[in-house]
PDB file of C-alpha atoms and ligand atoms in Angstrom:
ATOM      1  CA  MET I   1       4.889 -26.887   9.900  1.00  0.00           C
ATOM      2  CA  ALA I   2       7.823 -25.739   7.402  1.00  0.00           C
ATOM      3  CA  THR I   3       7.897 -22.055   9.282  1.00  0.00           C
ATOM      4  CA  GLN I   4       8.432 -23.129  12.988  1.00  0.00           C
ATOM      5  CA  GLY I   5      10.954 -21.152  14.458  1.00  0.00           C
ATOM      6  CA  PHE I   6      10.362 -18.325  11.371  1.00  0.00           C
ATOM      7  CA  VAL I   7       9.431 -15.356  13.686  1.00  0.00           C
ATOM      8  CA  ILE I   8       8.820 -11.786  12.532  1.00  0.00           C
ATOM      9  CA  ASP I   9       9.339 -10.107  15.457  1.00  0.00           C
ATOM     10  CA  LEU I  10       9.035  -6.007  14.812  1.00  0.00           C
ATOM     11  CA  SER I  11       9.152  -4.687  18.153  1.00  0.00           C
ATOM     12  CA  ASN I  12      10.908  -1.880  19.090  1.00  0.00           C
ATOM     13  CA  LYS I  13      10.126  -0.613  15.183  1.00  0.00           C
ATOM     14  CA  CYS I  14       7.555   2.058  14.145  1.00  0.00           C
ATOM     15  CA  ILE I  15       5.428   1.652  11.242  1.00  0.00           C
ATOM     16  CA  VAL I  16       3.169   3.896   8.945  1.00  0.00           C
ATOM     17  CA  VAL I  17       0.588   2.464   7.077  1.00  0.00           C
ATOM     18  CA  THR I  18      -0.910   4.615   4.491  1.00  0.00           C
ATOM     19  CA  GLY I  19      -5.032   4.231   4.276  1.00  0.00           C
ATOM     20  CA  GLY I  20      -4.603   2.067   7.086  1.00  0.00           C
ATOM     21  CA  ASN I  21      -7.687   1.961   8.510  1.00  0.00           C
ATOM     22  CA  ARG I  22      -9.998  -0.288   5.963  1.00  0.00           C
ATOM     23  CA  GLY I  23      -8.997  -3.112   2.857  1.00  0.00           C
ATOM     24  CA  ILE I  24      -5.537  -4.289   2.355  1.00  0.00           C
ATOM     25  CA  GLY I  25      -4.153  -1.638   4.980  1.00  0.00           C
ATOM     26  CA  PHE I  26      -6.196  -2.027   7.673  1.00  0.00           C
ATOM     27  CA  GLU I  27      -4.861  -6.300   7.489  1.00  0.00           C
ATOM     28  CA  MET I  28      -1.068  -4.376   7.700  1.00  0.00           C
ATOM     29  CA  SER I  29      -1.594  -2.514  10.796  1.00  0.00           C
ATOM     30  CA  LYS I  30      -2.505  -5.699  12.524  1.00  0.00           C
ATOM     31  CA  ALA I  31      -0.151  -7.460  11.178  1.00  0.00           C
ATOM     32  CA  VAL I  32       2.612  -5.006  12.299  1.00  0.00           C
ATOM     33  CA  ALA I  33       0.650  -4.341  15.639  1.00  0.00           C
ATOM     34  CA  LYS I  34       0.434  -8.167  16.334  1.00  0.00           C
ATOM     35  CA  ALA I  35       4.575  -8.152  15.356  1.00  0.00           C
ATOM     36  CA  GLY I  36       5.192  -5.917  18.262  1.00  0.00           C
ATOM     37  CA  ALA I  37       5.516  -2.437  16.261  1.00  0.00           C
ATOM     38  CA  ASN I  38       3.610   0.785  16.589  1.00  0.00           C
ATOM     39  CA  VAL I  39       1.949   1.846  14.127  1.00  0.00           C
ATOM     40  CA  ALA I  40       0.662   5.519  12.561  1.00  0.00           C
ATOM     41  CA  ILE I  41      -2.338   5.118  10.236  1.00  0.00           C
ATOM     42  CA  ILE I  42      -3.200   8.068   7.937  1.00  0.00           C
ATOM     43  CA  TYR I  43      -6.361   7.930   6.329  1.00  0.00           C
ATOM     44  CA  ARG I  44      -8.525  10.696   4.069  1.00  0.00           C
ATOM     45  CA  SER I  45     -11.786  10.888   5.740  1.00  0.00           C
ATOM     46  CA  SER I  46     -12.869   7.462   6.707  1.00  0.00           C
ATOM     47  CA  LYS I  47     -14.553   8.950  10.495  1.00  0.00           C
ATOM     48  CA  ASN I  48     -14.700   5.565  12.073  1.00  0.00           C
ATOM     49  CA  ALA I  49     -10.115   5.405  11.747  1.00  0.00           C
ATOM     50  CA  PRO I  50      -9.041   7.109  15.396  1.00  0.00           C
ATOM     51  CA  ASP I  51     -11.508   4.094  16.620  1.00  0.00           C
ATOM     52  CA  VAL I  52     -10.197   1.343  13.790  1.00  0.00           C
ATOM     53  CA  ALA I  53      -6.433   2.487  15.990  1.00  0.00           C
ATOM     54  CA  ASP I  54      -7.729   2.487  19.327  1.00  0.00           C
ATOM     55  CA  ASN I  55      -9.082  -0.805  18.879  1.00  0.00           C
ATOM     56  CA  ILE I  56      -5.268  -1.717  17.369  1.00  0.00           C
ATOM     57  CA  SER I  57      -3.946  -0.583  20.546  1.00  0.00           C
ATOM     58  CA  LYS I  58      -5.861  -2.061  22.783  1.00  0.00           C
ATOM     59  CA  GLU I  59      -5.836  -5.667  20.938  1.00  0.00           C
ATOM     60  CA  TYR I  60      -1.822  -5.681  20.052  1.00  0.00           C
ATOM     61  CA  LYS I  61      -0.818  -3.868  23.092  1.00  0.00           C
ATOM     62  CA  VAL I  62       0.946  -1.699  21.378  1.00  0.00           C
ATOM     63  CA  LYS I  63       0.549   2.271  20.019  1.00  0.00           C
ATOM     64  CA  ALA I  64      -1.647   2.894  17.209  1.00  0.00           C
ATOM     65  CA  LYS I  65      -2.804   6.280  16.443  1.00  0.00           C
ATOM     66  CA  ALA I  66      -4.893   7.065  13.440  1.00  0.00           C
ATOM     67  CA  TYR I  67      -3.869  10.654  11.628  1.00  0.00           C
ATOM     68  CA  GLN I  68      -6.279  12.240   8.778  1.00  0.00           C
ATOM     69  CA  CYS I  69      -4.090  13.505   5.986  1.00  0.00           C
ATOM     70  CA  ASP I  70      -3.859  13.818   2.311  1.00  0.00           C
ATOM     71  CA  VAL I  71      -1.156  12.222   1.051  1.00  0.00           C
ATOM     72  CA  SER I  72      -1.243  14.023  -2.016  1.00  0.00           C
ATOM     73  CA  ASP I  73      -0.539  17.641   0.331  1.00  0.00           C
ATOM     74  CA  ALA I  74       3.531  17.231   0.325  1.00  0.00           C
ATOM     75  CA  GLU I  75       3.864  19.377   3.397  1.00  0.00           C
ATOM     76  CA  LYS I  76       0.874  18.061   5.473  1.00  0.00           C
ATOM     77  CA  VAL I  77       3.250  14.827   4.718  1.00  0.00           C
ATOM     78  CA  ASN I  78       6.025  15.546   6.258  1.00  0.00           C
ATOM     79  CA  LYS I  79       4.204  17.822   9.207  1.00  0.00           C
ATOM     80  CA  THR I  80       2.770  14.203   9.941  1.00  0.00           C
ATOM     81  CA  PHE I  81       5.372  13.127   9.725  1.00  0.00           C
ATOM     82  CA  GLU I  82       6.811  14.804  12.533  1.00  0.00           C
ATOM     83  CA  VAL I  83       4.217  14.515  14.771  1.00  0.00           C
ATOM     84  CA  ILE I  84       4.331  10.265  14.512  1.00  0.00           C
ATOM     85  CA  GLU I  85       7.764  11.225  15.128  1.00  0.00           C
ATOM     86  CA  ARG I  86       7.061  12.861  18.282  1.00  0.00           C
ATOM     87  CA  GLU I  87       4.343  10.668  19.581  1.00  0.00           C
ATOM     88  CA  LEU I  88       5.512   6.824  18.693  1.00  0.00           C
ATOM     89  CA  GLY I  89       8.991   6.894  18.384  1.00  0.00           C
ATOM     90  CA  PRO I  90      11.593   6.845  15.754  1.00  0.00           C
ATOM     91  CA  ILE I  91       9.756   5.802  12.175  1.00  0.00           C
ATOM     92  CA  THR I  92      11.674   2.346  11.284  1.00  0.00           C
ATOM     93  CA  GLY I  93       9.469   1.532   7.857  1.00  0.00           C
ATOM     94  CA  VAL I  94       6.385   2.620   5.427  1.00  0.00           C
ATOM     95  CA  ILE I  95       3.622   1.222   4.077  1.00  0.00           C
ATOM     96  CA  ALA I  96       2.541   3.788   1.128  1.00  0.00           C
ATOM     97  CA  ASN I  97      -0.598   1.838   0.461  1.00  0.00           C
ATOM     98  CA  ALA I  98      -2.906   4.640   0.070  1.00  0.00           C
ATOM     99  CA  GLY I  99      -4.458   4.171  -3.262  1.00  0.00           C
ATOM    100  CA  VAL I 100      -7.651   6.124  -5.706  1.00  0.00           C
ATOM    101  CA  SER I 101      -8.957   4.466  -9.275  1.00  0.00           C
ATOM    102  CA  VAL I 102     -11.873   6.154 -11.443  1.00  0.00           C
ATOM    103  CA  VAL I 103     -13.472   3.414 -13.459  1.00  0.00           C
ATOM    104  CA  LYS I 104     -15.004   5.027 -17.017  1.00  0.00           C
ATOM    105  CA  PRO I 105     -14.140   3.812 -20.138  1.00  0.00           C
ATOM    106  CA  ALA I 106     -11.482   6.047 -21.508  1.00  0.00           C
ATOM    107  CA  ILE I 107     -12.931   8.255 -24.040  1.00  0.00           C
ATOM    108  CA  ASP I 108     -14.950  10.405 -20.956  1.00  0.00           C
ATOM    109  CA  LEU I 109     -11.610  10.511 -18.916  1.00  0.00           C
ATOM    110  CA  THR I 110     -10.966  14.190 -17.688  1.00  0.00           C
ATOM    111  CA  THR I 111      -8.344  15.765 -16.149  1.00  0.00           C
ATOM    112  CA  GLU I 112      -9.658  15.489 -13.233  1.00  0.00           C
ATOM    113  CA  ASP I 113     -10.083  12.346 -13.214  1.00  0.00           C
ATOM    114  CA  PHE I 114      -6.186  11.993 -13.943  1.00  0.00           C
ATOM    115  CA  ASN I 115      -5.480  14.159 -11.054  1.00  0.00           C
ATOM    116  CA  LYS I 116      -7.556  12.423  -8.776  1.00  0.00           C
ATOM    117  CA  VAL I 117      -5.908   9.267  -9.585  1.00  0.00           C
ATOM    118  CA  TYR I 118      -2.246  10.019 -10.102  1.00  0.00           C
ATOM    119  CA  ASN I 119      -2.220  12.289  -7.229  1.00  0.00           C
ATOM    120  CA  VAL I 120      -2.823   9.485  -4.949  1.00  0.00           C
ATOM    121  CA  ASN I 121      -1.178   6.705  -6.742  1.00  0.00           C
ATOM    122  CA  VAL I 122       1.436   8.581  -8.028  1.00  0.00           C
ATOM    123  CA  LEU I 123       2.415  11.814  -5.850  1.00  0.00           C
ATOM    124  CA  GLY I 124       0.855  10.751  -2.464  1.00  0.00           C
ATOM    125  CA  VAL I 125       3.422   7.375  -2.357  1.00  0.00           C
ATOM    126  CA  PHE I 126       5.996  10.134  -3.965  1.00  0.00           C
ATOM    127  CA  ASN I 127       5.317  12.394  -0.552  1.00  0.00           C
ATOM    128  CA  THR I 128       4.958   9.735   1.405  1.00  0.00           C
ATOM    129  CA  ALA I 129       8.103   8.062   0.375  1.00  0.00           C
ATOM    130  CA  ARG I 130      10.249  11.084   0.837  1.00  0.00           C
ATOM    131  CA  ALA I 131       8.907  12.079   3.860  1.00  0.00           C
ATOM    132  CA  ALA I 132      10.397   8.951   5.436  1.00  0.00           C
ATOM    133  CA  ALA I 133      13.527   8.861   3.451  1.00  0.00           C
ATOM    134  CA  LYS I 134      14.888  12.675   4.147  1.00  0.00           C
ATOM    135  CA  HIS I 135      13.920  11.544   7.981  1.00  0.00           C
ATOM    136  CA  TRP I 136      15.873   8.849   7.389  1.00  0.00           C
ATOM    137  CA  ILE I 137      18.802  10.425   5.430  1.00  0.00           C
ATOM    138  CA  ASN I 138      19.480  13.113   8.342  1.00  0.00           C
ATOM    139  CA  MET I 139      19.429  10.731  10.779  1.00  0.00           C
ATOM    140  CA  LYS I 140      21.956   8.670   9.025  1.00  0.00           C
ATOM    141  CA  HIS I 141      19.921   5.772   9.226  1.00  0.00           C
ATOM    142  CA  GLY I 142      18.321   3.095   6.797  1.00  0.00           C
ATOM    143  CA  GLY I 143      14.727   2.111   6.538  1.00  0.00           C
ATOM    144  CA  SER I 144      11.708  -0.010   4.455  1.00  0.00           C
ATOM    145  CA  ILE I 145       9.039   1.327   2.076  1.00  0.00           C
ATOM    146  CA  VAL I 146       6.986  -1.225   0.741  1.00  0.00           C
ATOM    147  CA  ILE I 147       4.921   0.762  -2.329  1.00  0.00           C
ATOM    148  CA  THR I 148       1.401  -0.905  -2.864  1.00  0.00           C
ATOM    149  CA  SER I 149       1.174  -1.382  -6.522  1.00  0.00           C
ATOM    150  CA  SER I 150      -0.955  -3.609  -8.641  1.00  0.00           C
ATOM    151  CA  MET I 151      -0.645  -6.392 -10.860  1.00  0.00           C
ATOM    152  CA  SER I 152      -2.066  -4.055 -13.085  1.00  0.00           C
ATOM    153  CA  SER I 153       1.536  -2.569 -13.151  1.00  0.00           C
ATOM    154  CA  ARG I 154       2.160  -5.608 -15.488  1.00  0.00           C
ATOM    155  CA  ILE I 155      -0.673  -6.684 -16.961  1.00  0.00           C
ATOM    156  CA  ILE I 156      -3.793  -4.550 -18.979  1.00  0.00           C
ATOM    157  CA  ASN I 157      -6.458  -6.447 -15.877  1.00  0.00           C
ATOM    158  CA  GLN I 158      -9.563  -6.380 -18.266  1.00  0.00           C
ATOM    159  CA  SER I 159     -11.233  -8.642 -20.228  1.00  0.00           C
ATOM    160  CA  ALA I 160     -13.634  -8.146 -22.809  1.00  0.00           C
ATOM    161  CA  LEU I 161     -16.597  -8.850 -20.140  1.00  0.00           C
ATOM    162  CA  GLN I 162     -15.634  -5.213 -18.533  1.00  0.00           C
ATOM    163  CA  LYS I 163     -16.467  -3.442 -21.380  1.00  0.00           C
ATOM    164  CA  PRO I 164     -16.710  -0.356 -20.785  1.00  0.00           C
ATOM    165  CA  LEU I 165     -16.125  -0.257 -17.712  1.00  0.00           C
ATOM    166  CA  THR I 166     -12.070   0.184 -17.782  1.00  0.00           C
ATOM    167  CA  GLN I 167      -9.853   2.104 -15.884  1.00  0.00           C
ATOM    168  CA  VAL I 168      -6.583   2.991 -17.792  1.00  0.00           C
ATOM    169  CA  PHE I 169      -5.348   5.899 -15.412  1.00  0.00           C
ATOM    170  CA  TYR I 170      -5.100   3.253 -12.859  1.00  0.00           C
ATOM    171  CA  ASN I 171      -3.688   0.840 -14.540  1.00  0.00           C
ATOM    172  CA  SER I 172      -1.018   3.624 -15.347  1.00  0.00           C
ATOM    173  CA  SER I 173      -0.519   4.892 -12.702  1.00  0.00           C
ATOM    174  CA  LYS I 174       0.298   1.347 -11.354  1.00  0.00           C
ATOM    175  CA  GLY I 175       2.995   0.911 -13.933  1.00  0.00           C
ATOM    176  CA  ALA I 176       4.304   4.345 -13.132  1.00  0.00           C
ATOM    177  CA  VAL I 177       4.906   3.797  -9.411  1.00  0.00           C
ATOM    178  CA  THR I 178       6.280   0.312 -10.062  1.00  0.00           C
ATOM    179  CA  ASN I 179       9.078   2.087 -11.772  1.00  0.00           C
ATOM    180  CA  LEU I 180       9.378   4.952  -8.893  1.00  0.00           C
ATOM    181  CA  THR I 181       9.946   2.486  -6.881  1.00  0.00           C
ATOM    182  CA  LYS I 182      12.894   1.059  -8.525  1.00  0.00           C
ATOM    183  CA  GLY I 183      14.358   5.086  -8.945  1.00  0.00           C
ATOM    184  CA  LEU I 184      13.605   5.224  -5.600  1.00  0.00           C
ATOM    185  CA  ALA I 185      15.265   2.212  -4.563  1.00  0.00           C
ATOM    186  CA  ALA I 186      18.663   3.158  -7.076  1.00  0.00           C
ATOM    187  CA  GLU I 187      18.698   6.600  -5.544  1.00  0.00           C
ATOM    188  CA  TRP I 188      18.373   5.876  -1.864  1.00  0.00           C
ATOM    189  CA  ALA I 189      20.592   2.898  -2.034  1.00  0.00           C
ATOM    190  CA  PRO I 190      23.634   4.244  -0.781  1.00  0.00           C
ATOM    191  CA  TYR I 191      21.781   5.445   2.783  1.00  0.00           C
ATOM    192  CA  ASN I 192      20.090   1.743   3.071  1.00  0.00           C
ATOM    193  CA  ILE I 193      16.581   2.639   2.182  1.00  0.00           C
ATOM    194  CA  ARG I 194      15.201   0.068   1.186  1.00  0.00           C
ATOM    195  CA  VAL I 195      11.993   0.207  -1.245  1.00  0.00           C
ATOM    196  CA  ASN I 196      10.162  -2.534  -2.761  1.00  0.00           C
ATOM    197  CA  ALA I 197       6.787  -2.956  -4.384  1.00  0.00           C
ATOM    198  CA  LEU I 198       3.987  -5.717  -3.642  1.00  0.00           C
ATOM    199  CA  SER I 199       1.946  -6.026  -6.372  1.00  0.00           C
ATOM    200  CA  PRO I 200      -1.507  -8.001  -4.950  1.00  0.00           C
ATOM    201  CA  GLY I 201      -4.113  -9.729  -7.499  1.00  0.00           C
ATOM    202  CA  TYR I 202      -7.516  -9.605  -7.057  1.00  0.00           C
ATOM    203  CA  VAL I 203      -8.045  -8.402  -3.464  1.00  0.00           C
ATOM    204  CA  ASN I 204     -11.844  -8.705  -1.854  1.00  0.00           C
ATOM    205  CA  THR I 205     -12.131  -4.754  -0.253  1.00  0.00           C
ATOM    206  CA  ASP I 206     -14.288  -1.883  -1.254  1.00  0.00           C
ATOM    207  CA  GLN I 207     -12.686  -0.883  -3.689  1.00  0.00           C
ATOM    208  CA  THR I 208     -13.589  -4.312  -6.194  1.00  0.00           C
ATOM    209  CA  SER I 209     -16.818  -4.921  -3.863  1.00  0.00           C
ATOM    210  CA  GLY I 210     -18.730  -2.626  -6.800  1.00  0.00           C
ATOM    211  CA  SER I 211     -17.625  -5.119  -9.636  1.00  0.00           C
ATOM    212  CA  ALA I 212     -20.290  -7.213 -11.725  1.00  0.00           C
ATOM    213  CA  LYS I 213     -20.925 -10.438 -10.676  1.00  0.00           C
ATOM    214  CA  GLU I 214     -19.521 -11.712 -14.254  1.00  0.00           C
ATOM    215  CA  VAL I 215     -16.204  -9.512 -13.614  1.00  0.00           C
ATOM    216  CA  LEU I 216     -15.633 -11.041 -10.453  1.00  0.00           C
ATOM    217  CA  GLU I 217     -16.387 -14.805 -11.989  1.00  0.00           C
ATOM    218  CA  TYR I 218     -13.795 -14.234 -14.685  1.00  0.00           C
ATOM    219  CA  GLN I 219     -11.193 -13.003 -12.267  1.00  0.00           C
ATOM    220  CA  ALA I 220     -11.491 -15.553  -9.950  1.00  0.00           C
ATOM    221  CA  LYS I 221     -11.336 -17.756 -12.777  1.00  0.00           C
ATOM    222  CA  THR I 222      -8.304 -16.670 -14.573  1.00  0.00           C
ATOM    223  CA  THR I 223      -6.545 -16.843 -11.280  1.00  0.00           C
ATOM    224  CA  LEU I 224      -4.279 -20.302 -11.054  1.00  0.00           C
ATOM    225  CA  LEU I 225      -5.391 -20.389  -7.552  1.00  0.00           C
ATOM    226  CA  GLY I 226      -8.972 -19.693  -8.909  1.00  0.00           C
ATOM    227  CA  ARG I 227     -10.220 -17.336  -6.081  1.00  0.00           C
ATOM    228  CA  PHE I 228      -9.487 -13.692  -4.904  1.00  0.00           C
ATOM    229  CA  ALA I 229      -7.298 -13.165  -2.540  1.00  0.00           C
ATOM    230  CA  GLU I 230      -8.725 -11.159   0.932  1.00  0.00           C
ATOM    231  CA  PRO I 231      -6.667  -8.696   2.234  1.00  0.00           C
ATOM    232  CA  GLU I 232      -4.670 -10.191   5.654  1.00  0.00           C
ATOM    233  CA  GLU I 233      -3.105 -12.833   2.223  1.00  0.00           C
ATOM    234  CA  MET I 234      -1.315  -9.862   1.029  1.00  0.00           C
ATOM    235  CA  THR I 235       0.293  -9.251   4.962  1.00  0.00           C
ATOM    236  CA  GLY I 236       3.208 -11.952   4.756  1.00  0.00           C
ATOM    237  CA  GLN I 237       5.305 -10.418   1.941  1.00  0.00           C
ATOM    238  CA  ALA I 238       5.261  -6.867   3.631  1.00  0.00           C
ATOM    239  CA  MET I 239       6.033  -8.024   7.220  1.00  0.00           C
ATOM    240  CA  LEU I 240       9.037 -10.073   5.496  1.00  0.00           C
ATOM    241  CA  LEU I 241      10.092  -6.540   3.536  1.00  0.00           C
ATOM    242  CA  LEU I 242       9.447  -4.635   6.571  1.00  0.00           C
ATOM    243  CA  SER I 243      11.674  -7.346   8.821  1.00  0.00           C
ATOM    244  CA  ASP I 244      15.236  -7.717   8.946  1.00  0.00           C
ATOM    245  CA  TYR I 245      14.767 -11.072   6.914  1.00  0.00           C
ATOM    246  CA  ALA I 246      14.763  -8.546   4.104  1.00  0.00           C
ATOM    247  CA  THR I 247      18.122  -6.257   4.322  1.00  0.00           C
ATOM    248  CA  TYR I 248      19.494  -7.419   0.389  1.00  0.00           C
ATOM    249  CA  MET I 249      15.637  -6.925  -1.145  1.00  0.00           C
ATOM    250  CA  THR I 250      15.516  -3.990  -2.209  1.00  0.00           C
ATOM    251  CA  GLY I 251      14.040  -1.725  -6.165  1.00  0.00           C
ATOM    252  CA  ALA I 252      12.127  -5.638  -6.467  1.00  0.00           C
ATOM    253  CA  GLU I 253       8.139  -5.836  -7.460  1.00  0.00           C
ATOM    254  CA  TYR I 254       6.393  -8.710  -5.328  1.00  0.00           C
ATOM    255  CA  PHE I 255       3.385 -10.110  -7.185  1.00  0.00           C
ATOM    256  CA  VAL I 256       1.001 -11.731  -4.669  1.00  0.00           C
ATOM    257  CA  ASP I 257      -1.848 -12.919  -7.255  1.00  0.00           C
ATOM    258  CA  GLY I 258      -2.531 -16.193  -6.569  1.00  0.00           C
ATOM    259  CA  GLY I 259      -1.207 -17.498  -9.881  1.00  0.00           C
ATOM    260  CA  LYS I 260      -2.725 -14.229 -12.897  1.00  0.00           C
ATOM    261  CA  LEU I 261      -1.135 -15.650 -16.018  1.00  0.00           C
ATOM    262  CA  VAL I 262      -3.950 -15.328 -18.235  1.00  0.00           C
ATOM    263  CA  TRP I 263      -6.450 -12.825 -18.374  1.00  0.00           C
TER     264      TRP I 263
HETATM  265  P1  NDP Q 301      -9.584   0.578  -0.501  1.00  0.00           P
HETATM  266  O1  NDP Q 301     -10.312   1.333  -1.397  1.00  0.00           O
HETATM  267  O2  NDP Q 301     -10.849  -0.348   0.987  1.00  0.00           O
HETATM  268  O3  NDP Q 301      -9.140   1.757   0.707  1.00  0.00           O
HETATM  269  C1  NDP Q 301      -8.200   2.823   0.518  1.00  0.00           C
HETATM  270  C2  NDP Q 301      -7.447   3.395   1.588  1.00  0.00           C
HETATM  271  O4  NDP Q 301      -6.526   4.324   1.035  1.00  0.00           O
HETATM  272  C3  NDP Q 301      -8.656   3.905   2.375  1.00  0.00           C
HETATM  273  O5  NDP Q 301      -7.889   3.843   3.948  1.00  0.00           O
HETATM  274  C4  NDP Q 301      -8.597   5.501   2.426  1.00  0.00           C
HETATM  275  O6  NDP Q 301      -8.401   6.152   3.551  1.00  0.00           O
HETATM  276  C5  NDP Q 301      -6.936   5.479   1.919  1.00  0.00           C
HETATM  277  N1  NDP Q 301      -6.810   6.729   0.905  1.00  0.00           N
HETATM  278  C6  NDP Q 301      -7.299   6.841  -0.564  1.00  0.00           C
HETATM  279  N2  NDP Q 301      -7.601   8.403  -0.680  1.00  0.00           N
HETATM  280  C7  NDP Q 301      -6.272   8.646   0.341  1.00  0.00           C
HETATM  281  C8  NDP Q 301      -5.539  10.151   0.106  1.00  0.00           C
HETATM  282  N3  NDP Q 301      -5.306  11.203  -0.734  1.00  0.00           N
HETATM  283  N4  NDP Q 301      -5.061   9.993   1.410  1.00  0.00           N
HETATM  284  C9  NDP Q 301      -4.746   9.366   2.456  1.00  0.00           C
HETATM  285  N5  NDP Q 301      -5.188   7.930   2.324  1.00  0.00           N
HETATM  286  C10 NDP Q 301      -6.047   8.430   1.485  1.00  0.00           C
HETATM  287  O7  NDP Q 301      -8.338   0.026  -1.323  1.00  0.00           O
HETATM  288  P2  NDP Q 301      -7.378  -1.321  -0.667  1.00  0.00           P
HETATM  289  O8  NDP Q 301      -7.693  -1.853   0.199  1.00  0.00           O
HETATM  290  O9  NDP Q 301      -8.352  -1.674  -2.122  1.00  0.00           O
HETATM  291  O10 NDP Q 301      -6.478  -0.800  -1.461  1.00  0.00           O
HETATM  292  C11 NDP Q 301      -5.170  -0.590  -0.859  1.00  0.00           C
HETATM  293  C12 NDP Q 301      -4.142  -0.344  -1.908  1.00  0.00           C
HETATM  294  O11 NDP Q 301      -4.291  -1.933  -2.810  1.00  0.00           O
HETATM  295  C13 NDP Q 301      -4.464   0.465  -3.508  1.00  0.00           C
HETATM  296  O12 NDP Q 301      -3.097   1.437  -3.917  1.00  0.00           O
HETATM  297  C14 NDP Q 301      -4.940  -0.031  -4.355  1.00  0.00           C
HETATM  298  O13 NDP Q 301      -4.998   0.596  -5.635  1.00  0.00           O
HETATM  299  C15 NDP Q 301      -4.323  -1.678  -4.122  1.00  0.00           C
HETATM  300  N6  NDP Q 301      -4.839  -2.608  -4.784  1.00  0.00           N
HETATM  301  C16 NDP Q 301      -5.853  -3.292  -4.620  1.00  0.00           C
HETATM  302  C17 NDP Q 301      -5.860  -4.705  -5.692  1.00  0.00           C
HETATM  303  C18 NDP Q 301      -7.496  -4.847  -5.048  1.00  0.00           C
HETATM  304  O14 NDP Q 301      -7.991  -5.982  -5.870  1.00  0.00           O
HETATM  305  N7  NDP Q 301      -8.740  -4.461  -4.183  1.00  0.00           N
HETATM  306  C19 NDP Q 301      -5.808  -5.628  -6.080  1.00  0.00           C
HETATM  307  C20 NDP Q 301      -4.317  -4.418  -6.496  1.00  0.00           C
HETATM  308  C21 NDP Q 301      -3.771  -3.283  -5.949  1.00  0.00           C
HETATM  309  P3  NDP Q 301     -10.583   7.049   3.540  1.00  0.00           P
HETATM  310  O15 NDP Q 301     -10.620   5.397   4.638  1.00  0.00           O
HETATM  311  O16 NDP Q 301     -10.448   7.768   4.805  1.00  0.00           O
HETATM  312  O17 NDP Q 301     -11.578   6.828   2.379  1.00  0.00           O
END
């Protein structure tokens, strides 16, 4: 195989994954553990998150632990990072992956809906990235931050079929977080902190499971590969960005969308 010999080794690293207990984040948590890293799984409310971490720990023989923390609460995020450092060792990378959506026609959206989406997708990502950067700047060492954005940062991912179920706050929050990625990358480059966005296409997770059958079919049809992604297919790009193969990669947005050229 062409990839023979190209091994991503994350041993001696400690990676924080927000939303690491299910969906795309869960596959990220497993992938980094499999590559030898200790993994801190941040979750909001899923009761089984500690068991998820225990299973990863047993399977991959690394330290894996779940931490309940709402990423929209900056103080809690900072404190959680301190606890992780004490329990799992120096944090070397972060996957700021937690995200939510409100699916509603724009005309009906409320300020509460706005806060719900932006507090996680933008402020939560910022809180997570800053907690890591603050620490790395103090310690005078670099690190890698991977932010899960979305293909909807670039395209308004709605088809005529989806009317009236739209998600303008979600789409715009992903545009914002991609731009946030670039701003943070610029500001923290002097500290050797690399910040990149990973933008998935349609991925088979809880977030997408509620979509109507016609929407799912339409989404698959308008993707060059003709299907959705499985969550584990998002891990390759994230692993690369966390690894020492990516020392010259920062401020970029990487689309892992199966070729979403039309919508
Ligand atoms: P899921 O809905 O499957 O999981 C969301 C995760 O985020 C859960 O682990 C949840 O924790 C956590 N979370 C939500 N809010 C908070 C919060 N306030 N604090 C801490 N953790 C929180 O999501 P996906 O795996 O589908 O998506 C992951 C990321 O990928 C998101 O940013 C999403 O926008 C993005 N994405 C997804 C796509 C898809 O097709 N699925 C496409 C493009 C981008 P808990 O379990 O405790 O609730």
